[in-house]
Coordinates of C-alpha atoms in Angstrom, one line a residue:
M108 CA 0.2 -0.1 -0.2
R109 CA 1.0 3.6 -0.5
R110 CA -0.8 6.6 0.7
I111 CA -1.1 10.0 0.0
R112 CA 0.5 11.0 3.3
S113 CA 2.1 8.8 5.4
K114 CA 0.9 8.6 9.7
V115 CA 3.7 9.4 11.6
L116 CA 3.2 8.4 15.2
L117 CA 5.8 7.2 17.8
A118 CA 5.9 3.7 18.9
A119 CA 8.3 1.3 20.9
A120 CA 11.1 0.3 19.4
V121 CA 11.1 -3.2 19.8
V122 CA 12.0 -6.4 17.7
A123 CA 9.2 -9.4 18.1
A124 CA 11.3 -12.3 17.6
T125 CA 8.9 -15.0 17.4
T126 CA 6.0 -15.4 14.9
L127 CA 2.6 -15.2 16.0
A128 CA 0.5 -18.6 16.1
T129 CA -2.0 -18.0 13.2
A130 CA -4.9 -19.1 11.5
G131 CA -4.5 -22.1 8.7
C132 CA -0.5 -22.3 9.0
T133 CA -1.0 -23.7 12.5
S134 CA -1.3 -27.5 13.1
D135 CA -2.9 -28.7 16.0
R136 CA -0.5 -31.3 17.4
D137 CA -2.9 -33.1 19.5
D138 CA -3.7 -36.5 18.5
R139 CA -6.3 -37.6 20.5
S140 CA -9.9 -38.2 19.4
E141 CA -11.7 -35.4 20.8
F142 CA -13.2 -33.0 18.4
R143 CA -12.7 -29.2 19.4
P144 CA -13.8 -26.0 17.8
G145 CA -11.4 -24.1 15.7
A146 CA -10.1 -21.0 17.3
A147 CA -12.4 -17.9 16.4
D148 CA -9.3 -15.3 16.3
A149 CA -5.8 -15.9 14.3
R150 CA -4.5 -13.9 17.7
D151 CA -2.7 -11.3 15.7
P152 CA -2.8 -8.4 17.9
Y153 CA -2.8 -5.7 14.8
V154 CA -6.2 -7.4 13.5
P155 CA -8.0 -8.3 16.7
G156 CA -10.8 -11.1 15.9
R157 CA -9.9 -11.7 12.6
G158 CA -8.7 -14.9 11.1
N159 CA -9.7 -18.3 12.5
G160 CA -8.0 -21.5 13.4
G161 CA -8.5 -25.6 12.9
Y162 CA -8.3 -25.2 9.4
D163 CA -6.5 -24.4 6.0
V164 CA -8.2 -22.9 3.2
S165 CA -6.8 -24.1 -0.4
G166 CA -9.4 -22.3 -2.4
Y167 CA -12.3 -20.2 -2.6
R168 CA -15.4 -20.2 -5.6
L169 CA -17.4 -17.1 -5.2
R170 CA -20.6 -16.6 -7.2
V171 CA -22.1 -12.9 -6.4
R172 CA -24.7 -10.4 -7.8
Y173 CA -24.7 -7.1 -7.2
D174 CA -27.0 -4.5 -8.2
P175 CA -26.2 -1.0 -7.8
A176 CA -29.5 0.5 -7.8
T177 CA -30.5 -1.3 -4.5
D178 CA -27.0 -1.8 -3.1
R179 CA -27.9 -5.5 -2.6
L180 CA -25.4 -8.2 -3.0
T181 CA -26.4 -12.1 -3.2
G182 CA -23.9 -14.4 -3.1
R183 CA -22.6 -18.1 -2.6
A184 CA -19.2 -19.1 -1.2
T185 CA -17.7 -22.4 -1.5
V186 CA -14.8 -22.6 0.7
T187 CA -12.4 -25.5 0.2
A188 CA -10.1 -26.3 3.6
T189 CA -8.5 -29.2 5.2
A190 CA -8.8 -29.6 8.8
T191 CA -5.5 -29.2 10.7
G192 CA -7.0 -30.6 14.0
N193 CA -9.9 -32.7 14.9
L194 CA -12.5 -29.9 14.5
S195 CA -15.9 -30.3 15.8
R196 CA -17.0 -26.6 14.5
L197 CA -15.3 -23.8 12.9
N198 CA -15.7 -20.0 12.2
L199 CA -15.6 -17.7 9.1
D200 CA -15.3 -14.0 9.0
L201 CA -18.2 -12.2 8.0
I202 CA -19.2 -8.5 8.5
G203 CA -23.1 -7.9 8.0
M204 CA -24.8 -10.0 5.1
D205 CA -27.6 -12.6 6.1
V206 CA -26.6 -16.1 5.9
S207 CA -29.6 -18.3 4.3
G208 CA -27.9 -21.7 4.3
V209 CA -25.0 -23.7 5.0
T210 CA -23.6 -27.1 4.0
V211 CA -20.5 -28.8 4.9
S212 CA -19.5 -31.4 2.2
G213 CA -22.9 -31.3 1.1
A214 CA -24.5 -31.9 4.2
A215 CA -26.7 -29.3 5.6
A216 CA -24.7 -27.8 9.0
R217 CA -26.2 -25.7 11.7
H218 CA -24.9 -21.9 12.1
R219 CA -25.4 -18.8 13.8
R220 CA -23.6 -15.3 13.9
D221 CA -21.7 -14.1 16.5
G222 CA -21.0 -10.3 16.0
S223 CA -18.7 -10.5 12.7
E224 CA -17.9 -14.5 13.0
L225 CA -20.3 -16.9 11.5
V226 CA -19.8 -20.0 13.6
I227 CA -20.6 -23.3 11.7
T228 CA -21.1 -26.8 13.5
P229 CA -21.1 -29.5 10.6
P230 CA -23.1 -32.6 11.5
R231 CA -20.0 -34.7 12.4
G232 CA -16.9 -34.0 13.6
L233 CA -13.7 -33.3 11.0
P234 CA -10.8 -35.5 11.5
R235 CA -7.4 -34.0 11.3
G236 CA -6.1 -34.2 7.8
T237 CA -9.8 -34.3 6.7
G238 CA -10.7 -32.0 3.3
F239 CA -14.0 -30.7 3.3
T240 CA -15.7 -28.3 1.7
V241 CA -18.1 -25.2 3.5
E242 CA -21.2 -23.8 1.0
V243 CA -22.4 -20.5 2.1
D244 CA -25.6 -18.8 0.6
Y245 CA -25.7 -15.1 2.0
A246 CA -27.2 -11.6 0.9
G247 CA -27.5 -8.1 2.0
V248 CA -26.2 -4.9 1.8
P249 CA -22.5 -4.9 2.5
T250 CA -20.8 -2.0 4.2
A251 CA -17.4 -0.8 5.0
V252 CA -15.3 -1.3 8.0
P253 CA -14.5 2.1 9.6
D254 CA -11.5 2.4 11.6
G255 CA -10.3 5.2 13.7
E256 CA -6.6 4.6 13.0
L257 CA -6.6 3.3 9.7
G258 CA -9.3 4.6 7.9
S259 CA -12.2 2.6 6.3
G260 CA -12.1 -0.6 4.1
G261 CA -14.4 -2.9 2.6
F262 CA -17.2 -2.5 0.3
L263 CA -18.0 1.4 -0.7
H264 CA -21.3 2.2 -2.6
T265 CA -20.0 4.6 -5.4
A266 CA -22.2 6.8 -8.1
D267 CA -22.1 4.0 -10.6
G268 CA -21.4 0.9 -8.7
A269 CA -18.9 -0.2 -6.2
I270 CA -15.2 -0.8 -4.7
A271 CA -14.5 -3.7 -2.3
L272 CA -10.9 -2.5 -1.1
G273 CA -8.8 -2.1 2.0
Q274 CA -5.6 -3.1 4.0
P275 CA -5.5 -4.7 6.3
E276 CA -9.0 -5.9 5.9
S277 CA -11.9 -5.5 3.3
A278 CA -12.5 -9.3 2.2
A279 CA -14.9 -10.1 5.2
T280 CA -17.4 -7.2 4.1
W281 CA -18.4 -9.3 1.0
F282 CA -17.9 -12.8 1.4
P283 CA -17.1 -15.2 4.2
V284 CA -13.4 -15.9 4.3
N285 CA -10.5 -16.6 7.2
D286 CA -9.5 -13.3 7.0
H287 CA -5.7 -13.2 7.9
P288 CA -2.9 -13.4 5.0
S289 CA -1.6 -16.2 7.1
D290 CA -4.0 -18.3 5.2
K291 CA -3.5 -17.9 1.5
A292 CA -5.9 -19.6 -1.2
T293 CA -6.7 -19.6 -5.0
Y294 CA -9.7 -17.9 -5.8
D295 CA -12.4 -18.3 -8.4
I296 CA -14.4 -15.6 -8.9
E297 CA -18.0 -14.7 -11.0
V298 CA -19.5 -11.4 -10.7
T299 CA -22.9 -10.6 -12.4
V300 CA -23.9 -6.7 -12.6
P301 CA -25.9 -5.1 -15.1
D302 CA -25.2 -4.8 -18.5
G303 CA -23.0 -1.6 -19.5
L304 CA -21.0 -2.2 -16.1
A305 CA -17.6 -3.9 -15.7
A306 CA -17.0 -5.9 -12.5
L307 CA -13.1 -6.2 -12.8
S308 CA -11.0 -8.3 -10.0
N309 CA -7.9 -10.3 -9.4
G310 CA -6.2 -12.9 -11.9
V311 CA -6.8 -14.2 -15.5
P312 CA -9.9 -13.2 -17.1
G313 CA -12.5 -15.8 -18.0
E314 CA -15.4 -15.7 -20.5
R315 CA -18.1 -13.4 -20.3
S316 CA -21.6 -13.9 -20.7
S317 CA -24.8 -12.0 -20.6
T318 CA -28.3 -12.7 -20.2
G319 CA -31.6 -11.0 -19.3
G320 CA -29.9 -7.3 -19.2
W321 CA -27.0 -8.9 -16.7
T322 CA -23.7 -9.5 -17.4
T323 CA -21.3 -12.2 -15.8
W324 CA -17.3 -11.6 -15.7
R325 CA -15.2 -14.4 -14.6
W326 CA -11.9 -14.3 -12.8
A327 CA -9.4 -16.6 -11.7
E328 CA -6.5 -16.0 -9.3
R329 CA -4.2 -20.0 -9.3
A330 CA -1.4 -18.5 -7.4
P331 CA -2.5 -18.5 -3.5
M332 CA -3.7 -14.8 -2.7
A333 CA -3.8 -13.4 1.2
S334 CA -7.8 -12.1 1.7
Y335 CA -7.0 -8.6 1.8
L336 CA -5.6 -8.5 -1.9
T337 CA -8.8 -9.5 -3.3
T338 CA -10.4 -6.4 -4.8
L339 CA -13.7 -6.0 -6.5
V340 CA -14.3 -2.6 -8.7
I341 CA -18.0 -2.3 -10.5
G342 CA -18.7 0.7 -12.5
D343 CA -18.2 2.3 -15.7
Y344 CA -15.0 1.8 -16.8
R345 CA -12.8 1.9 -20.2
V346 CA -11.3 -1.6 -20.0
E347 CA -8.3 -2.5 -21.9
T348 CA -7.2 -6.2 -22.5
G349 CA -4.0 -7.6 -24.2
T350 CA -1.0 -9.3 -23.5
H351 CA 2.4 -8.8 -22.0
A352 CA 5.1 -11.4 -21.9
G353 CA 2.6 -14.2 -22.9
R354 CA 0.3 -13.5 -20.1
P355 CA -3.0 -11.2 -20.0
M356 CA -2.7 -7.7 -19.1
V357 CA -6.1 -5.8 -18.1
T358 CA -6.2 -2.1 -17.0
A359 CA -9.3 0.0 -16.4
V360 CA -9.9 3.7 -16.1
P361 CA -13.0 5.2 -15.4
A362 CA -14.7 6.5 -18.6
S363 CA -15.3 9.8 -17.0
L364 CA -11.5 10.3 -17.4
P365 CA -9.5 11.0 -20.6
A366 CA -8.3 8.0 -22.7
T367 CA -4.7 10.0 -22.5
G368 CA -4.7 11.3 -19.3
P369 CA -2.2 10.7 -16.5
E370 CA -3.9 7.8 -15.3
A371 CA -4.2 5.8 -18.7
A372 CA -0.4 6.9 -19.1
S373 CA 0.6 5.6 -15.7
L374 CA -0.8 2.2 -16.2
A375 CA 0.4 1.8 -19.8
R376 CA 4.0 1.5 -18.3
T377 CA 2.9 -1.4 -16.2
G378 CA 4.7 -4.0 -18.4
E379 CA 7.9 -1.8 -18.8
I380 CA 8.0 -1.5 -14.9
A381 CA 7.3 -5.1 -14.0
D382 CA 10.3 -6.3 -16.1
F383 CA 12.6 -3.8 -15.0
L384 CA 11.6 -5.3 -11.3
A385 CA 11.9 -9.0 -12.6
S386 CA 15.4 -7.9 -13.6
R387 CA 16.1 -7.4 -9.7
F388 CA 13.9 -9.4 -7.8
G389 CA 13.1 -12.8 -9.9
P390 CA 10.5 -13.6 -12.8
Y391 CA 7.0 -11.8 -12.3
P392 CA 5.1 -14.1 -9.9
F393 CA 1.3 -14.2 -11.4
D394 CA 0.0 -15.5 -14.6
S395 CA -1.7 -11.9 -15.4
Y396 CA -1.0 -8.2 -15.3
G397 CA -2.9 -4.8 -15.0
G398 CA -4.0 -2.2 -12.7
I399 CA -7.1 -0.3 -12.2
V400 CA -7.9 3.6 -11.4
V401 CA -10.8 4.6 -9.3
T402 CA -11.8 8.5 -8.5
D403 CA -13.7 8.1 -5.3
S404 CA -12.1 10.5 -3.0
R405 CA -12.4 7.8 0.0
I406 CA -9.8 5.8 -1.5
G407 CA -6.8 7.8 -0.4
Y408 CA -3.9 4.9 -1.2
A409 CA -3.0 2.6 -3.7
L410 CA -3.0 -0.9 -2.8
E411 CA -1.3 -4.0 -4.4
T412 CA -4.3 -5.9 -4.9
Q413 CA -2.9 -9.5 -6.6
S414 CA -2.2 -9.1 -10.0
R415 CA -4.3 -6.1 -10.7
P416 CA -3.3 -3.2 -8.4
V417 CA -5.8 -0.4 -7.4
Y418 CA -4.8 3.7 -7.3
G419 CA -6.7 6.2 -5.7
P420 CA -7.1 9.7 -7.5
G421 CA -4.5 11.4 -5.1
F422 CA -1.7 10.0 -7.1
F423 CA -2.8 11.7 -10.2
S424 CA -3.9 15.2 -8.9
G425 CA -0.7 16.9 -10.4
G426 CA -2.1 16.4 -13.8
R427 CA 1.0 14.2 -14.6
P428 CA 1.9 10.4 -15.2
N429 CA 2.9 8.9 -12.0
P430 CA 4.9 6.0 -12.5
S431 CA 6.5 5.8 -9.1
V432 CA 3.1 4.6 -7.4
V433 CA 3.0 2.0 -10.2
V434 CA 6.7 0.9 -9.3
H435 CA 5.6 0.8 -5.6
E436 CA 2.6 -1.6 -6.2
L437 CA 3.9 -3.9 -8.6
A438 CA 6.8 -4.5 -6.3
H439 CA 4.6 -5.5 -3.8
Q440 CA 3.8 -8.5 -6.4
W441 CA 6.8 -10.1 -5.2
F442 CA 7.0 -8.5 -1.6
G443 CA 3.7 -8.8 0.1
D444 CA 1.5 -10.7 -2.5
S445 CA 4.0 -13.9 -3.9
V446 CA 5.9 -13.7 -0.3
S447 CA 3.1 -12.7 2.3
L448 CA 3.2 -11.5 6.0
A449 CA 3.3 -14.7 8.6
S450 CA 2.0 -11.6 10.7
W451 CA 1.2 -7.9 10.6
Q452 CA 3.8 -6.7 13.2
D453 CA 6.2 -7.5 10.0
I454 CA 4.6 -5.6 7.7
W455 CA 8.2 -3.7 7.1
L456 CA 8.7 -6.9 4.4
N457 CA 5.8 -5.3 2.3
E458 CA 6.6 -2.1 2.4
G459 CA 10.4 -1.4 3.0
F460 CA 10.9 -3.4 0.0
A461 CA 8.2 -1.5 -2.3
T462 CA 9.6 2.0 -1.3
Y463 CA 13.2 0.7 -2.0
A464 CA 11.8 -0.4 -5.5
E465 CA 11.0 3.1 -6.1
W466 CA 14.7 4.3 -5.5
L467 CA 15.8 1.8 -7.8
W468 CA 13.7 2.9 -10.2
T469 CA 14.3 6.6 -10.1
E470 CA 18.2 5.5 -10.3
H471 CA 17.1 3.2 -13.5
D472 CA 15.2 6.0 -15.0
G473 CA 17.6 8.7 -15.0
G474 CA 17.1 10.6 -11.2
R475 CA 18.5 10.2 -8.1
T476 CA 20.3 7.3 -7.2
A477 CA 19.6 4.6 -4.8
Q478 CA 22.6 5.8 -2.3
R479 CA 21.7 9.4 -2.4
A480 CA 18.2 8.4 -1.4
F481 CA 19.7 6.2 1.2
E482 CA 21.5 9.3 2.6
L483 CA 19.2 12.1 2.2
R484 CA 16.5 9.7 4.1
H485 CA 19.3 8.6 6.7
A486 CA 19.7 12.4 7.7
V487 CA 15.9 13.1 8.5
T488 CA 14.8 9.6 9.8
D489 CA 13.0 9.8 13.3
W490 CA 15.0 6.7 14.8
S491 CA 12.2 6.3 17.8
Q492 CA 9.7 4.7 15.1
P493 CA 11.1 1.1 14.6
A494 CA 10.2 -0.5 11.1
V495 CA 9.3 -4.2 13.1
D496 CA 6.4 -4.3 15.0
P497 CA 5.6 -0.7 15.1
G498 CA 2.3 -0.9 16.7
R499 CA -1.0 -1.1 14.9
A500 CA -1.6 2.9 14.6
A501 CA 2.0 3.4 12.8
M502 CA 1.9 0.4 10.4
F503 CA 1.9 2.9 7.5
G504 CA 4.0 5.3 8.9
D505 CA 7.7 6.3 7.9
G506 CA 9.0 3.8 10.1
V507 CA 7.8 1.1 8.1
Y508 CA 7.9 2.4 4.9
Q509 CA 11.2 4.8 4.9
R510 CA 13.2 2.8 7.6
G511 CA 12.4 -0.5 6.2
A512 CA 14.0 0.7 2.9
L513 CA 17.0 2.1 4.6
A514 CA 17.5 -1.5 5.9
V515 CA 16.9 -2.9 2.9
H516 CA 19.9 -0.3 1.3
A517 CA 22.3 -1.1 4.3
L518 CA 22.0 -4.7 3.6
R519 CA 23.3 -4.3 0.3
R520 CA 25.8 -2.0 1.1
T521 CA 27.1 -4.6 3.5
V522 CA 26.7 -7.8 1.8
G523 CA 27.9 -6.2 -2.1
D524 CA 25.7 -6.3 -5.0
E525 CA 26.1 -9.5 -6.4
T526 CA 25.4 -11.1 -3.3
F527 CA 22.3 -8.8 -2.7
F528 CA 20.2 -9.3 -5.6
R529 CA 21.4 -12.9 -5.7
L530 CA 19.4 -12.7 -2.0
L531 CA 16.5 -11.2 -3.3
S532 CA 15.8 -13.1 -5.9
G533 CA 16.5 -16.5 -4.2
W534 CA 14.5 -15.0 -1.4
T535 CA 11.2 -14.5 -3.9
E536 CA 11.7 -17.8 -5.4
E537 CA 12.0 -20.0 -2.2
R538 CA 9.1 -18.2 -0.5
R539 CA 6.8 -18.1 -3.7
G540 CA 3.1 -18.5 -2.9
G541 CA 3.9 -18.5 0.8
V542 CA 4.3 -16.5 4.2
A543 CA 7.5 -15.4 6.2
S544 CA 8.4 -13.4 9.1
T545 CA 11.3 -11.0 9.7
A546 CA 13.1 -14.0 11.6
D547 CA 12.7 -16.1 8.3
F548 CA 14.4 -13.0 6.2
A549 CA 17.4 -12.5 8.2
G550 CA 18.1 -16.3 8.4
Y551 CA 17.6 -16.5 4.9
A552 CA 20.0 -13.3 4.2
E553 CA 22.5 -15.1 6.8
R554 CA 22.6 -18.2 5.0
V555 CA 23.1 -16.6 1.3
A556 CA 25.7 -14.2 2.3
A557 CA 27.7 -16.5 5.0
R558 CA 28.0 -14.1 7.3
P559 CA 26.2 -12.9 11.0
L560 CA 23.3 -10.3 9.5
R561 CA 21.1 -9.9 12.7
P562 CA 22.7 -7.3 14.4
L563 CA 22.9 -5.2 11.4
L564 CA 19.3 -5.7 10.8
D565 CA 18.1 -5.2 14.1
A566 CA 20.1 -2.1 14.4
W567 CA 18.7 -0.4 11.2
L568 CA 15.1 -1.8 11.7
A569 CA 14.9 -1.3 15.2
G570 CA 17.6 0.4 17.0
G571 CA 16.8 3.6 18.9
V572 CA 20.2 5.6 17.3
A573 CA 21.0 6.0 13.9
P574 CA 23.3 3.6 12.7
A575 CA 26.7 4.7 11.0
L576 CA 26.4 4.8 7.3
P577 CA 27.9 2.0 5.6

């Protein structure tokens, strides 16, 4: 994510050395025959109440119908998962919406609501290692998620449609989900909207069909995706479809904007920028490219929604193309999307690398060198703001973005360019499609560089005083 203005808030300079026990990826080692409810919380303090335990999702199939005239959405979600413990009950995150029926592996299941939790009791227990499917029929008027610290995310009704978007949470406002980045899954998405409107989402576009005044748009993301990286953008858009490097390229700009405006010009550089980043970070990790521009002023950020980032209007308010924001969100396709967070305390692994990618692009494009950007940022950094475990309120502050980028360049200066870029491409390949923590990255860096690096990373990411320039 890149916001129009960073939030600069103080937080304690603490390095969390362990990864939280998270939903989906946490196995229950108890092999006794008892069946127990899955945890109703991923126990991530940055997103209290989100995520669930006891199972690991492998895929979602979403079939939704949205009518902008009534702001009503109806849907059927099919969740394919595996029990990670002997499971008597499981939860899915779902904000608002009315649930009319639930089945587990084809059998009717009892269900109830507990706030933003959908609590499901299958007719019989699910033994550890058992694969199962949950099918949920639901409907209602989806809502946004107000947050006094981070701003609103979720499902936003617009003048001509809707936008479902947000970090760290948004997915649960329009479908039932295990809403934590540690439980990644594939997605098949069908969206039916009135004829004449576009319905844009993640992944490879599928066949489009129309009947009775409604059009169904189909999308498939076959690489594992964190739930907050899903998006749904509905409205009057000028959609451009082509190919790049043998993969589909889908970009969309509101029809109200000029075809030659700064928004379209910026998106037109998506392929070029992705190729440059691939030369630094390793092969592009997904089966499609693209981007979506929105004009809703409530979207004060750009977000790295997988394979198809969404860009808010503020990045183009100067009337000129803005390749820098495209660089940032495309860099996230490697750092954040393909290699995702085990827990939100390590968000610098997303934002520090994406910010550093901007430094690399600026140098490549004939501007300031990465070394000069490093020196200038070092001189103005507030070292009381840590990059690791910055606190929920400072998740999107300069400590995460800028200090994270400083740590990346300090690592480069310490190990040398050959080792550094080999380290980055190796990291994105080894962890492709998975999740990771700061400790994982530090351990990998030490293995590739064959030298201790944790003290260096600790100082640059969380130390209370300015490290000497390497």
